mmCIF file with all atom_site columns, C-alpha atoms in Angstrom:
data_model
loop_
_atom_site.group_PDB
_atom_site.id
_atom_site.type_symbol
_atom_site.label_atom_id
_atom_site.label_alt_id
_atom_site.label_comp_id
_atom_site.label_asym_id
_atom_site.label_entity_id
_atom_site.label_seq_id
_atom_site.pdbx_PDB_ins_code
_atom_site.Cartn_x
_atom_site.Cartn_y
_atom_site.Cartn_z
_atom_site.occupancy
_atom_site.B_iso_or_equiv
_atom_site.pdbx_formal_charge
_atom_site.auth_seq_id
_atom_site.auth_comp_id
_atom_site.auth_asym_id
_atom_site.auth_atom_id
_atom_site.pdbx_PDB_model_num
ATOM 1  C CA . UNK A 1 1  ? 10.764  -19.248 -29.491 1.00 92.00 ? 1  UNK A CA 1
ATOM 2  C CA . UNK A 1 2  ? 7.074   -19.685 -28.029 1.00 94.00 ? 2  UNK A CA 1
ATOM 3  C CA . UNK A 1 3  ? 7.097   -21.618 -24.760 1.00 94.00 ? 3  UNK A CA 1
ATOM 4  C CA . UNK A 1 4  ? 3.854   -22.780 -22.997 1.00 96.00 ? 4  UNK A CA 1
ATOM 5  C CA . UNK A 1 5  ? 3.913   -21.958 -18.806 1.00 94.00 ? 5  UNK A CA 1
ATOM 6  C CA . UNK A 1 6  ? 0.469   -23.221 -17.542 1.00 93.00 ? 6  UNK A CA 1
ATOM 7  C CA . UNK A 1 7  ? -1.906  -20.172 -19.234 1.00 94.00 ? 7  UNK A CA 1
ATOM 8  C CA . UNK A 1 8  ? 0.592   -18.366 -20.524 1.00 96.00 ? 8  UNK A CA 1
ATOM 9  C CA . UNK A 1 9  ? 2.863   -18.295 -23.582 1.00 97.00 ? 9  UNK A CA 1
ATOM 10 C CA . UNK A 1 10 ? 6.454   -16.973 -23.073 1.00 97.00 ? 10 UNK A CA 1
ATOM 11 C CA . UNK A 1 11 ? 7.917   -15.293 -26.587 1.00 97.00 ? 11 UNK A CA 1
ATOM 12 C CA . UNK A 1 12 ? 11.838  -15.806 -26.684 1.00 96.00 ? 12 UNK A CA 1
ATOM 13 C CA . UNK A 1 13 ? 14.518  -14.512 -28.743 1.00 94.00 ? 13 UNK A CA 1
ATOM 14 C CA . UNK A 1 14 ? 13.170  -13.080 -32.128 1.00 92.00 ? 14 UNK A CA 1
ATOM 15 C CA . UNK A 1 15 ? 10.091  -12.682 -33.805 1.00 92.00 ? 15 UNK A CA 1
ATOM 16 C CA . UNK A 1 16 ? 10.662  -10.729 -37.293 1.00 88.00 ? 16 UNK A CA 1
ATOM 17 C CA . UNK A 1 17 ? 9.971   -11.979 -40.821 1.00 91.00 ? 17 UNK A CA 1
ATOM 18 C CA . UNK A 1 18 ? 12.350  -14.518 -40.895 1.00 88.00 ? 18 UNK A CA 1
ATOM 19 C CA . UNK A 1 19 ? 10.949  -16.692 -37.736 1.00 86.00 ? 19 UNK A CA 1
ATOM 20 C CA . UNK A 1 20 ? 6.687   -15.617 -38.464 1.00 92.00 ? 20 UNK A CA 1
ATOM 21 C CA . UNK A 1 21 ? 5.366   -18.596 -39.796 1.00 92.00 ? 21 UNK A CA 1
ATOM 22 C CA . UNK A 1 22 ? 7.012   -20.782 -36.862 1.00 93.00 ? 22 UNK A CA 1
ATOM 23 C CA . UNK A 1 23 ? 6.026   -18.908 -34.336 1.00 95.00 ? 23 UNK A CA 1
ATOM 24 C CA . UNK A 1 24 ? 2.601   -17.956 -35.204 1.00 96.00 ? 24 UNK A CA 1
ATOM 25 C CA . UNK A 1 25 ? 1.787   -21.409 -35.808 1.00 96.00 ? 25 UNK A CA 1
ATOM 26 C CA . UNK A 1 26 ? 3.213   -22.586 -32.243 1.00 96.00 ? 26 UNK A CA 1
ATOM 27 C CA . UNK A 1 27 ? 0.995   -19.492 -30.408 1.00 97.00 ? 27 UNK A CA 1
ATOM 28 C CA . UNK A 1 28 ? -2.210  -20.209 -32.301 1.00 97.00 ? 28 UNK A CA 1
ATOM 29 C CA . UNK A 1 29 ? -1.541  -24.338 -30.904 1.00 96.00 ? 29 UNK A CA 1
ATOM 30 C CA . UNK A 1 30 ? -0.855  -23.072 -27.366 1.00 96.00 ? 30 UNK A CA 1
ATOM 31 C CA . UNK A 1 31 ? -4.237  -20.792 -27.886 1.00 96.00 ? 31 UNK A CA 1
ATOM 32 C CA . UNK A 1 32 ? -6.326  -23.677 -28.458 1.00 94.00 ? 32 UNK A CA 1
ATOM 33 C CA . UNK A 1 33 ? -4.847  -25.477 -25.513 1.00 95.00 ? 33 UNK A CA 1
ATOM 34 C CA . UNK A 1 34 ? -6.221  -22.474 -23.116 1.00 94.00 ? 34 UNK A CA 1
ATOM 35 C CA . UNK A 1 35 ? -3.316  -20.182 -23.169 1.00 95.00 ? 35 UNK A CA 1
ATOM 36 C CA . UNK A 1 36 ? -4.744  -17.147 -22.400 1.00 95.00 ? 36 UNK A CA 1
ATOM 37 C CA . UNK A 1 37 ? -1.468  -14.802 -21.696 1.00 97.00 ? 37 UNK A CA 1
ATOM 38 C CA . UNK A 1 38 ? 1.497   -13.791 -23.227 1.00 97.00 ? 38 UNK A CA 1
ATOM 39 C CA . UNK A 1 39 ? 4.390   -12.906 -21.987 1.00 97.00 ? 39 UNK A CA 1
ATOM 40 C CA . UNK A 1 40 ? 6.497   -10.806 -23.933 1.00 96.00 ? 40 UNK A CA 1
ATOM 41 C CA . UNK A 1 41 ? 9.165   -10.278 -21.242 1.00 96.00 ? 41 UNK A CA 1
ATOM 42 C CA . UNK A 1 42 ? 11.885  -11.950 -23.236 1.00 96.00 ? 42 UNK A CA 1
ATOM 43 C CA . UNK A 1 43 ? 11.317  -11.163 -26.556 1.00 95.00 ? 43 UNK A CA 1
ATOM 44 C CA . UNK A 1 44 ? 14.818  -10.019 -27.473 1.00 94.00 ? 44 UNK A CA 1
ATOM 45 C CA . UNK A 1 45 ? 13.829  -8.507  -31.272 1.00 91.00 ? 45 UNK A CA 1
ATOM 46 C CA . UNK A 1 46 ? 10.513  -7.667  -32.716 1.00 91.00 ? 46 UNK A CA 1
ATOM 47 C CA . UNK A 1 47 ? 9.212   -5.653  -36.523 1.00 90.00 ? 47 UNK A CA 1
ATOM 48 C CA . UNK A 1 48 ? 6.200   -4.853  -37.533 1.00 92.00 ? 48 UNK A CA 1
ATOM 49 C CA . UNK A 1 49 ? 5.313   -9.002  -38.155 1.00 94.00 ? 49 UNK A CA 1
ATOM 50 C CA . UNK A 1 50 ? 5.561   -9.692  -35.074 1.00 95.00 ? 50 UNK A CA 1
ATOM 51 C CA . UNK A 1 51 ? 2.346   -7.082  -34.267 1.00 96.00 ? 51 UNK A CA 1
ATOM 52 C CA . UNK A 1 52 ? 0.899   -8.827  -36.966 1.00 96.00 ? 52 UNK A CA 1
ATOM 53 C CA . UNK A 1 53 ? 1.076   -12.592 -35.476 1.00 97.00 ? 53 UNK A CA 1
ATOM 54 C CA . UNK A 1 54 ? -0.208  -10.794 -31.546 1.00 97.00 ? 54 UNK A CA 1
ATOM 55 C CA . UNK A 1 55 ? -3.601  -9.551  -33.822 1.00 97.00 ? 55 UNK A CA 1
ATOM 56 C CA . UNK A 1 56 ? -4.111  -12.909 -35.029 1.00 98.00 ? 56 UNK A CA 1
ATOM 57 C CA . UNK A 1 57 ? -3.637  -14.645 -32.151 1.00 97.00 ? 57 UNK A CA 1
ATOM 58 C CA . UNK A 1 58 ? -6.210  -12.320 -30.522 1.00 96.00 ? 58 UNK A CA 1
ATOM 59 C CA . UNK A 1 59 ? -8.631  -12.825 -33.245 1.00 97.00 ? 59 UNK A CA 1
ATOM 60 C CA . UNK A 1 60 ? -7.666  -16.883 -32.529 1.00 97.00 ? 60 UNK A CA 1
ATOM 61 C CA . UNK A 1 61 ? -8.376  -16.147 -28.876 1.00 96.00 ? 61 UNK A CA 1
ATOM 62 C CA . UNK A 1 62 ? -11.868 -14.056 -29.756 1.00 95.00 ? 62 UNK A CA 1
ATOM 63 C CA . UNK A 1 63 ? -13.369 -16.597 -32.342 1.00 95.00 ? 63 UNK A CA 1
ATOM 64 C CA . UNK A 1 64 ? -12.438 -19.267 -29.258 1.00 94.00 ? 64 UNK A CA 1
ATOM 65 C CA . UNK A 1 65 ? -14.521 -17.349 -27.070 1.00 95.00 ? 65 UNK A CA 1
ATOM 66 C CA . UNK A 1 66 ? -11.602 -16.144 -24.718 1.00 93.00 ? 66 UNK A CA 1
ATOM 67 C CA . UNK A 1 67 ? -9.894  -12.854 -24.076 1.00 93.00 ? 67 UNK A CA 1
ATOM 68 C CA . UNK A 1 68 ? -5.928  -13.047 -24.903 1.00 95.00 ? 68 UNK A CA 1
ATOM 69 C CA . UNK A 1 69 ? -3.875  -10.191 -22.398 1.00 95.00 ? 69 UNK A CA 1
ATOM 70 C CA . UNK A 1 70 ? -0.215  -9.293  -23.100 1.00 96.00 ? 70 UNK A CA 1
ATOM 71 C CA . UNK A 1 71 ? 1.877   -8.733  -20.124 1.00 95.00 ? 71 UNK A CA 1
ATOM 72 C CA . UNK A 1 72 ? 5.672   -7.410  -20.086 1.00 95.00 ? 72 UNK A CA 1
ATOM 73 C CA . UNK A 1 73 ? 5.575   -5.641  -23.741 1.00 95.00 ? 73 UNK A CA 1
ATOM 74 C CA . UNK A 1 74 ? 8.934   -4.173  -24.318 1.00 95.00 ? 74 UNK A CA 1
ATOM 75 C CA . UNK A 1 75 ? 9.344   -0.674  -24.911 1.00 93.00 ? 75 UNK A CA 1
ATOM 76 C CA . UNK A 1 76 ? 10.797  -0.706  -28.537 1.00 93.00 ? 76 UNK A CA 1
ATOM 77 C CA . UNK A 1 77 ? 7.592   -2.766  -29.265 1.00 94.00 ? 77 UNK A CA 1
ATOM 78 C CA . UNK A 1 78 ? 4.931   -0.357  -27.226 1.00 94.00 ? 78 UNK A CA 1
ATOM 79 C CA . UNK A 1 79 ? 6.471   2.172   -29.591 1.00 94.00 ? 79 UNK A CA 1
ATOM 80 C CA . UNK A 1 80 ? 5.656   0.201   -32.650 1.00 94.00 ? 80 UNK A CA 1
ATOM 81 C CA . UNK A 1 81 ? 2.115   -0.314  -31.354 1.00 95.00 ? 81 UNK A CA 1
ATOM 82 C CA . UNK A 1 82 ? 2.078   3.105   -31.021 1.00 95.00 ? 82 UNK A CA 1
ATOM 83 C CA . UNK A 1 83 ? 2.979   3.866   -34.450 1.00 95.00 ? 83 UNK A CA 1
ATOM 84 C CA . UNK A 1 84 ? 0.014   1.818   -35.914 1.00 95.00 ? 84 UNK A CA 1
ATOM 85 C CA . UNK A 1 85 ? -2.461  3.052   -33.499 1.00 94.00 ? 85 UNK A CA 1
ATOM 86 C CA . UNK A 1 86 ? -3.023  0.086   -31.956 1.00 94.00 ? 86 UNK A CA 1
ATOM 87 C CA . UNK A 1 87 ? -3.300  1.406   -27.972 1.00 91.00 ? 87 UNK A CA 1
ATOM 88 C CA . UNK A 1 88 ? -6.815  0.710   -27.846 1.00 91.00 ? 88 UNK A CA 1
ATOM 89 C CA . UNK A 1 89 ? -6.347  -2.856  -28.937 1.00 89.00 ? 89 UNK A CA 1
ATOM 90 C CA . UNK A 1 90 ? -3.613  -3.980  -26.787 1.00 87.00 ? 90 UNK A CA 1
ATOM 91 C CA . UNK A 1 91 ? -5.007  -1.925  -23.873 1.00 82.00 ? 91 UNK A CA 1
ATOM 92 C CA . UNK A 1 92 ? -8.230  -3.561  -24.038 1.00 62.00 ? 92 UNK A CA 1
ATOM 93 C CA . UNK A 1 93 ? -7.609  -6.879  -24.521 1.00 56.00 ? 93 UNK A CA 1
#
């Protein structure tokens, strides 16, 4: 579930397959309104598609001229970052 909290965007529950297309559609909205962090501090269950929505809605965030942080990123999911070698990207953002 994507919640919007004055800049930032709260991720809920789940995001695997079954729940992408929902989701990444509500973020990408919320990024066009301004949100400019997310909040991962709740996000109960995460795979690999859920890494893949976060990219996009950096590259949303980039082609909008704005610079998306992530804040509160669960362990299981730092690991999965990990994994892909993605450090540099969510460290940087």
């Amino acid at each position: 579930m994507i919640l919007r909290e004055g800049e930032r965007i709260l991720v809920k529950g789940s995001v695997t397959v079954d729940e992408i297309r929902k989701e990444l559609r509500a973020g990408l909205t919320e990024i066009e309104g301004g949100a400019s962090v997310v909040d991962l501090g709740e996000l109960a269950n995460a795979d690999s598609t859920a890494i893949a929505m976060f990219l996009e809605w950096m590259r949303a965030s980039n082609r909008a001229g704005r610079r998306l942080s992530f804040v509160n990123i669960p362990r299981e999911l730092e690991s999965l970052i990990g994994l892909y070698g993605l450090n540099p990207v969510f460290a940087g953002q």
